[in-house]
Coordinates of C-alpha atoms and ligand atoms in Angstrom, one line a residue:
X1 CA 12.0 8.2 -22.1
X2 CA 11.9 10.2 -18.7
X3 CA 12.0 8.5 -15.3
X4 CA 12.1 9.6 -11.6
X5 CA 15.5 8.1 -10.7
X6 CA 17.2 7.4 -7.4
X7 CA 20.5 9.1 -7.3
X8 CA 20.9 7.5 -3.3
X9 CA 19.9 8.7 0.0
X10 CA 18.1 12.0 0.1
X11 CA 18.3 13.1 -4.0
X12 CA 15.8 12.0 -6.8
X13 CA 15.9 13.5 -10.4
X14 CA 13.1 13.2 -13.0
X15 CA 15.8 12.6 -15.9
X16 CA 16.2 11.0 -19.1
X17 CA 16.6 6.7 -18.5
X18 CA 16.9 4.0 -21.0
X19 CA 13.1 3.1 -22.2
X20 CA 12.8 -0.8 -21.3
X21 CA 12.7 -3.2 -23.7
X22 CA 11.3 -6.7 -23.4
X23 CA 13.8 -8.9 -21.5
X24 CA 12.0 -12.1 -21.2
X25 CA 9.5 -14.3 -22.9
X26 CA 7.2 -13.5 -19.4
X27 CA 7.8 -10.0 -19.7
X28 CA 4.9 -6.9 -20.9
X29 CA 5.8 -3.0 -21.2
X30 CA 3.4 -0.5 -20.5
X31 CA 3.3 2.8 -21.1
X32 CA 2.3 4.5 -18.0
X33 CA -1.7 6.6 -17.9
X34 CA -1.3 7.2 -13.8
X35 CA 0.9 6.2 -11.0
X36 CA 1.3 8.0 -7.8
X37 CA 4.0 8.2 -4.5
X38 CA 4.1 5.6 -1.9
X39 CA 5.4 6.2 2.1
X40 CA 7.4 3.3 1.4
X41 CA 9.2 5.3 -1.6
X42 CA 9.8 8.1 0.9
X43 CA 11.5 5.7 3.1
X44 CA 13.8 5.0 0.3
X45 CA 15.0 8.1 -0.2
X46 CA 15.8 8.2 3.7
X47 CA 18.0 5.3 2.9
X48 CA 15.8 3.1 5.3
X49 CA 15.7 0.5 1.9
X50 CA 19.6 -0.3 1.2
X51 CA 18.6 -2.8 -1.2
X52 CA 17.2 0.0 -3.9
X53 CA 20.4 0.9 -5.4
X54 CA 21.6 4.3 -6.9
X55 CA 19.9 4.7 -10.4
X56 CA 16.8 2.6 -9.8
X57 CA 13.6 4.4 -11.1
X58 CA 11.2 4.1 -7.9
X59 CA 7.8 3.5 -8.4
X60 CA 5.5 0.1 -7.6
X61 CA 2.2 1.6 -8.2
X62 CA 0.5 2.5 -11.8
X63 CA -2.1 1.7 -14.6
X64 CA -1.5 2.0 -18.5
X65 CA -1.4 0.8 -21.9
X66 CA 0.3 -2.6 -22.7
X67 CA 3.0 -1.6 -25.9
X68 CA 4.5 -4.7 -26.1
X69 CA 4.6 -8.2 -24.6
X70 CA 6.7 -11.2 -24.5
X71 CA 6.6 -14.9 -26.5
X72 CA 4.9 -16.1 -23.8
X73 CA 2.5 -13.9 -22.8
X74 CA -0.9 -14.9 -24.3
X75 CA -3.6 -13.4 -21.7
X76 CA -2.9 -10.0 -22.0
X77 CA -2.2 -8.4 -25.4
X78 CA -0.9 -5.4 -26.7
X79 CA -3.7 -2.2 -26.3
X80 CA -5.2 -3.6 -22.8
X81 CA -5.1 -1.5 -20.2
X82 CA -3.9 -2.8 -16.8
X83 CA -3.6 -2.2 -13.3
X84 CA 0.1 -3.0 -12.4
X85 CA 0.2 -4.8 -9.4
X86 CA 3.3 -3.6 -6.8
X87 CA 3.7 -7.5 -6.4
X88 CA 5.2 -9.6 -9.2
X89 CA 4.4 -13.3 -9.3
X90 CA 5.8 -16.1 -10.9
X91 CA 2.5 -18.1 -10.5
X92 CA 4.4 -20.9 -9.9
X93 CA 6.7 -21.5 -6.8
X94 CA 5.7 -22.9 -4.2
X95 CA 4.8 -19.6 -2.6
X96 CA 2.9 -18.6 -5.2
X97 CA 1.0 -21.8 -5.6
X98 CA 0.0 -21.2 -1.9
X99 CA -0.8 -17.5 -2.9
X100 CA 1.9 -16.0 -1.1
X101 CA 3.0 -13.9 -3.9
X102 CA 4.9 -11.5 -1.4
X103 CA 7.4 -14.2 -1.2
X104 CA 7.5 -15.1 -4.5
X105 CA 11.2 -16.9 -5.2
X106 CA 11.4 -16.4 -9.3
X107 CA 12.3 -12.7 -8.5
X108 CA 14.9 -11.1 -10.2
X109 CA 17.1 -10.4 -7.4
X110 CA 17.2 -13.5 -5.7
X111 CA 15.6 -11.9 -2.5
X112 CA 12.6 -13.9 -2.1
X113 CA 10.6 -11.0 -2.5
X114 CA 7.7 -10.4 -4.8
X115 CA 8.5 -6.8 -3.9
X116 CA 10.4 -5.7 -7.2
X117 CA 9.5 -3.2 -8.9
X118 CA 11.2 0.2 -7.7
X119 CA 13.0 -2.0 -5.5
X120 CA 15.1 -4.3 -7.1
X121 CA 14.5 -3.3 -11.0
X122 CA 13.2 -0.4 -12.3
X123 CA 9.6 0.5 -11.4
X124 CA 6.2 2.7 -12.4
X125 CA 7.4 6.5 -12.2
X126 CA 8.3 7.0 -15.6
X127 CA 6.6 6.8 -19.0
X128 CA 7.2 3.3 -19.3
X129 CA 7.7 0.1 -17.1
X130 CA 8.7 -3.6 -18.0
X131 CA 6.6 -5.9 -15.7
X132 CA 8.0 -9.4 -15.6
X133 CA 5.3 -12.3 -14.8
X134 CA 2.9 -10.1 -16.6
X135 CA 0.1 -12.8 -17.1
X136 CA 0.1 -13.0 -12.9
X137 CA 1.5 -9.6 -12.0
X138 CA -1.5 -7.1 -14.2
X139 CA -4.9 -6.7 -13.9
X140 CA -7.1 -5.3 -16.9
X141 CA -8.9 -2.2 -16.0
X142 CA -12.6 -2.8 -15.9
X143 CA -14.9 -0.7 -18.4
X144 CA -15.7 2.5 -16.4
X145 CA -13.6 2.6 -14.4
X146 CA -11.1 5.8 -14.1
X147 CA -6.9 5.0 -14.3
X148 CA -6.3 7.5 -11.2
X149 CA -8.8 5.4 -8.8
X150 CA -7.5 1.9 -10.4
X151 CA -4.2 2.8 -9.3
X152 CA -5.6 2.2 -5.6
X153 CA -5.7 -1.3 -6.5
X154 CA -1.9 -1.8 -7.3
X155 CA -0.4 -1.7 -3.6
X156 CA -2.8 0.1 -1.1
X157 CA -6.3 -1.4 -1.2
X158 CA -4.9 -4.8 -1.0
X159 CA -2.5 -3.7 1.8
X160 CA -5.0 -2.2 4.1
X161 CA -7.2 -5.1 3.4
X162 CA -5.0 -8.6 3.5
X163 CA -2.9 -7.0 6.0
X164 CA -5.0 -5.1 8.1
X165 CA -8.1 -6.5 8.2
X166 CA -7.7 -10.0 6.8
X167 CA -4.9 -10.6 8.8
X168 CA -6.7 -9.0 12.1
X169 CA -9.5 -11.5 11.6
X170 CA -12.1 -8.8 11.4
X171 CA -15.8 -10.5 12.0
X172 CA -19.2 -9.1 12.3
X173 CA -19.5 -6.8 15.3
X174 CA -16.0 -6.3 15.9
X175 CA -14.8 -3.1 17.4
X176 CA -11.4 -2.5 15.3
X177 CA -9.1 0.9 15.9
X178 CA -6.5 1.1 13.1
X179 CA -4.1 3.4 14.5
X180 CA -2.4 5.7 11.6
X181 CA -4.7 7.1 9.2
X182 CA -2.6 7.4 6.1
X183 CA -3.7 6.3 2.9
X184 CA -2.7 2.5 3.6
X185 CA -4.7 3.0 7.4
X186 CA -7.4 4.8 5.2
X187 CA -7.6 1.7 3.1
X188 CA -7.6 -1.0 5.9
X189 CA -10.4 1.5 7.4
X190 CA -12.5 1.8 3.9
X191 CA -12.4 -2.8 3.5
X192 CA -13.6 -2.9 7.4
X193 CA -16.6 -2.3 6.2
X194 CA -16.8 -5.5 4.3
X195 CA -17.0 -7.4 7.5
X196 CA -19.4 -5.5 8.9
X197 CA -17.6 -4.5 12.5
X198 CA -19.5 -2.6 15.0
X199 CA -17.2 0.4 15.3
X200 CA -14.5 1.2 13.2
X201 CA -11.7 3.8 15.0
X202 CA -9.8 6.1 13.7
X203 CA -7.0 7.0 15.8
X204 CA -4.5 9.7 14.3
X205 CA -2.0 12.2 16.2
X206 CA -3.0 14.7 13.0
X207 CA -6.9 15.9 13.8
X208 CA -7.2 16.8 10.3
X209 CA -6.1 12.8 9.4
X210 CA -8.8 12.3 11.8
X211 CA -11.2 14.5 10.4
X212 CA -10.6 13.2 6.8
X213 CA -11.3 9.6 8.2
X214 CA -14.8 10.0 8.1
X215 CA -15.1 9.8 4.6
X216 CA -13.6 6.0 5.2
X217 CA -16.4 4.5 6.9
X218 CA -15.1 5.3 10.2
X219 CA -17.6 5.7 13.1
X220 CA -15.6 7.5 15.8
X221 CA -12.2 9.2 15.9
X222 CA -9.7 9.5 18.4
X223 CA -6.7 12.4 17.9
X224 CA -3.8 10.2 19.8
X225 CA -2.0 13.3 21.3
X226 CA -4.7 13.7 23.6
X227 CA -3.7 12.7 26.8
X228 CA -6.9 11.2 27.4
X229 CA -7.0 9.0 23.6
X230 CA -7.0 5.5 25.8
X231 CA -9.6 6.2 27.7
X232 CA -11.6 7.3 25.1
X233 CA -10.4 4.6 23.2
X234 CA -12.0 2.2 25.8
X235 CA -14.9 4.2 26.6
X236 CA -16.0 3.1 23.1
X237 CA -15.8 -0.6 23.6
X238 CA -17.0 -2.2 26.8
X239 CA -14.3 -1.2 28.8
X240 CA -12.3 -4.1 27.8
X241 CA -10.1 -3.0 24.6
X242 CA -10.5 -3.7 21.2
X243 CA -11.1 -6.7 18.9
X244 CA -8.8 -5.8 16.5
X245 CA -6.0 -3.3 16.7
X246 CA -4.1 -2.6 13.1
X247 CA -0.7 -0.8 13.1
X248 CA -0.4 1.3 10.5
X249 CA 2.2 3.7 10.8
X250 CA 5.2 1.8 11.5
X251 CA 7.0 3.4 14.9
X252 CA 7.7 2.1 18.0
X253 CA 5.3 4.0 19.8
X254 CA 2.1 3.1 17.8
X255 CA 3.1 -0.5 18.0
X256 CA 3.1 0.3 22.1
X257 CA -0.6 1.7 21.6
X258 CA -2.0 -1.3 19.7
X259 CA -0.3 -3.8 22.6
X260 CA -2.5 -1.5 25.5
X261 CA -5.6 -1.1 24.3
X262 CA -6.2 -4.6 22.6
X263 CA -8.6 -7.0 24.8
X264 CA -7.9 -10.0 25.7
X265 CA -8.5 -12.8 22.8
X266 CA -7.9 -9.9 20.6
X267 CA -5.7 -9.7 17.5
X268 CA -3.3 -7.1 16.4
X269 CA -1.9 -6.6 13.0
X270 CA 1.1 -4.9 12.0
X271 CA 0.6 -3.2 8.4
X272 CA 3.5 -0.3 9.0
X273 CA 6.7 -0.1 7.6
X274 CA 9.2 -0.4 10.7
X275 CA 12.7 1.0 11.1
X276 CA 13.6 0.8 14.7
X277 CA 13.3 -2.3 16.9
X278 CA 10.4 -2.4 19.3
X279 CA 9.3 -3.9 22.4
X280 CA 7.3 -6.8 22.8
X281 CA 6.5 -6.7 26.7
X282 CA 5.9 -10.8 26.7
X283 CA 5.8 -11.0 30.7
X284 CA 2.5 -9.4 30.2
X285 CA 1.4 -10.6 27.0
X286 CA 1.9 -14.0 27.5
X287 CA -1.5 -14.5 29.3
X288 CA -3.5 -12.5 27.5
X289 CA -4.2 -15.2 24.0
X290 CA -3.1 -12.1 21.1
X291 CA -2.6 -13.0 17.8
X292 CA 0.1 -10.9 16.5
X293 CA 0.5 -11.0 12.7
X294 CA 2.9 -9.0 10.1
X295 CA 3.1 -9.3 6.6
X296 CA 3.9 -7.9 3.6
X297 CA 1.0 -7.8 1.0
X298 CA 0.3 -10.6 -1.4
X299 CA -2.4 -9.4 -3.8
X300 CA -4.5 -12.3 -3.7
X301 CA -7.2 -10.3 -3.2
X302 CA -6.7 -7.5 -6.0
X303 CA -9.4 -9.2 -8.3
X304 CA -12.2 -9.4 -5.4
X305 CA -11.1 -5.9 -5.2
X306 CA -11.5 -4.5 -8.4
X307 CA -15.1 -6.6 -8.8
X308 CA -15.9 -4.0 -5.9
X309 CA -14.6 -1.0 -7.2
X310 CA -16.0 -2.2 -11.2
X311 CA -19.8 -1.9 -8.7
X312 CA -19.0 1.1 -7.5
X313 CA -18.7 -0.7 -3.8
X314 CA -15.5 1.1 -2.9
X315 CA -14.8 4.9 -2.9
X316 CA -11.2 4.8 -4.3
X317 CA -11.4 8.1 -5.6
X318 CA -11.5 9.3 -1.9
X319 CA -8.0 8.3 -1.3
X320 CA -6.8 10.8 -4.0
X321 CA -6.0 14.7 -2.6
X322 CA -3.7 16.1 -5.4
X323 CA -3.2 15.7 -9.3
X324 CA 0.1 16.7 -11.3
X325 CA 1.8 15.8 -14.5
X326 CA 3.7 13.2 -14.7
X327 CA 6.8 15.1 -15.4
X328 CA 6.2 17.2 -12.7
X329 CA 6.3 14.5 -10.2
X330 CA 9.2 16.2 -7.9
X331 CA 7.0 19.2 -7.4
X332 CA 4.1 16.0 -6.3
X333 CA 7.1 14.4 -4.1
X334 CA 7.6 17.7 -2.1
X335 CA 3.6 17.8 -1.5
X336 CA 3.3 14.1 -0.1
X337 CA 6.5 14.4 1.6
X338 CA 5.0 17.4 3.6
X339 CA 1.3 16.1 4.5
X340 CA 1.0 17.3 8.1
X341 CA 0.8 20.9 6.1
X342 CA -0.7 19.5 2.4
X343 CA -3.2 17.6 3.8
X344 CA -1.8 15.0 1.1
X345 CA -3.3 11.5 0.6
X346 CA -2.7 10.5 -2.4
X347 CA -1.1 12.5 -5.1
X348 CA -2.0 11.1 -8.7
X349 CA 0.3 11.6 -11.5
X350 CA -0.8 11.8 -15.2
X351 CA 0.6 11.3 -18.3
X352 CA 0.3 14.1 -20.6
X353 CA -2.0 12.6 -23.9
Ligands
ZN401 ZN1 3.6 0.9 -1.7
ZN402 ZN1 6.3 -17.1 -7.5

């Protein structure tokens, strides 16, 4: 088969790669129908994620048809159309028992992380993928839901919802600011509406992204390169600051911004993938009664999100900016990695029929 293979920092090639086989009784093999590229994949290509070894097939999002299952798999059958979750969860270890699949202990790389695909084992940017713990790591695609829409359930919708909105404890009437209007930030904005906030403020350095955010249930937009950005946000609250600030970029300046705009008693939910240390001014924050959360997605709300998708309550198609054929994935990476010029959000890679 063909797959997107990481060759080491800065290099990736769509090339021949061994077709995956069932290795454990709990595995399934999925023929990829649609996949996409995540910001995390760009971090891997830059060399920010050294646990990804050269030779690894990238990708942790995708939808496809099951072509083979291991002997222990009874709930998923050959022919099922499934969403591949970015987290592979055994369903049995102590973390899985608590619903914290992100730290599943049964992984194949002994890292104590549920993020295996496109990280510690070969991923979804390929014609076929082997999915471990198939019964607890695959979800059936409901009737009537397009494959490309369902791909948004693999990672971005649960990540924005769980680590942004749920960890941020958004409640009715809250003013929520999301710093960073990339796909995951937009997923947080879209799922915020499930909890009845009074305002959802999109903050981004890129005016185009702030404008795009209007399609994701946002009430107000603020361009962070404006010297008055902070005053603009405070003016949208009662002057005290936002109830929930969600960091969805992963650089020190946007973390600092969250701490500047959150009100006493508020929540700062970090979603961004950070590659550098940030400062935390505990000398001023200690008296602010803040709640600060971090996390890797558990995908324990994916089933709920799938129901909303099936009922047309979540417009997953809004995330899709570009479509390519799977074997044109190298062009898709070029488009996705220059999002400021191409206005790329999620790029869909569809297998040729
Ligand atoms: Zn991702
Ligand atoms: Zn587990």
